[in-house]
Coordinates of C-alpha atoms in Angstrom, one line a residue:
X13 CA -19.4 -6.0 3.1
X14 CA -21.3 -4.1 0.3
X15 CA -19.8 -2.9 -3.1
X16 CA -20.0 0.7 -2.3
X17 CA -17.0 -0.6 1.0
X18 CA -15.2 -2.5 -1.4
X19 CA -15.2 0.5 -3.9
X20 CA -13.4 2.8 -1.3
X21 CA -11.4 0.3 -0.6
X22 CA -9.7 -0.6 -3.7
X23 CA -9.5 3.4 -4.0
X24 CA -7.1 3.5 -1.3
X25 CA -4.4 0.8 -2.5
X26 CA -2.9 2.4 -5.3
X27 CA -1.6 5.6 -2.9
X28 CA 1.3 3.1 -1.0
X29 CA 1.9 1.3 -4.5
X30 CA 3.0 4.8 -6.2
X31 CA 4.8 5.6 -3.2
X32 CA 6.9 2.4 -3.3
X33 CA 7.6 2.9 -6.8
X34 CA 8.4 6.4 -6.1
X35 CA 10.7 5.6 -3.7
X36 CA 12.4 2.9 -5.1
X37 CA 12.8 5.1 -8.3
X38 CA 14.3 7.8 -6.0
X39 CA 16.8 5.0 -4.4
X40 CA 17.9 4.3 -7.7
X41 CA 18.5 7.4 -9.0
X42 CA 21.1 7.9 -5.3
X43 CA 23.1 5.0 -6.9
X44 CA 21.9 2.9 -3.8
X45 CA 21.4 -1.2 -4.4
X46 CA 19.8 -3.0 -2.1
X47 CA 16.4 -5.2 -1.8
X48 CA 14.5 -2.1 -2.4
X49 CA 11.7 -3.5 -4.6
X50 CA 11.1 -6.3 -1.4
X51 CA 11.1 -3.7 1.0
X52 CA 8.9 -1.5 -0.9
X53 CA 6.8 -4.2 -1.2
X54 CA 6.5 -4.7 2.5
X55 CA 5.8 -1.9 3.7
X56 CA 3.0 -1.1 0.7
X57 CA 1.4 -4.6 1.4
X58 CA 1.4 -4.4 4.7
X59 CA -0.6 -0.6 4.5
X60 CA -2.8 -2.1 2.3
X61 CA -3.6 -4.8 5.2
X62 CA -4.3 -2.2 7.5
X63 CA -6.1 -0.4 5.2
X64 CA -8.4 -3.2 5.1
X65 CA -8.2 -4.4 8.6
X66 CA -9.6 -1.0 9.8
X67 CA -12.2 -0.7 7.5
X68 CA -13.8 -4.2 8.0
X69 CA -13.2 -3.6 11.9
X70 CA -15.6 -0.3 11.2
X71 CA -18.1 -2.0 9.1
X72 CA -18.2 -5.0 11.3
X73 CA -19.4 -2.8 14.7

């Protein structure tokens, strides 16, 4: 993988961070409790994963 990949990569991750935090802010403000920073989490992390997956799938060919 060369830096100019990795760049774009990296470039990508903060989207499904903001939108956790967005939504967990948003959950919050409802009144609603639950393991919403864990699920948030999750479902960022695992984007992020894919996110990578794909790309190193692509670059690999």
């Amino acid at each position: 993988m060369n830096t100019a990949n990795a760049l774009r990569m990296i470039r990508l991750i903060p989207a499904p961070i903001l939108a956790a935090v967005a939504g967990f802010a948003l959950l919050k403000a409802l009144g609603l409790d639950g393991p919403w920073p864990e699920l948030a989490g999750a479902i960022a992390g695992g984007y992020v994963l894919g996110v990578i997956a794909r790309r190193a799938k692509i670059n690999s060919r």
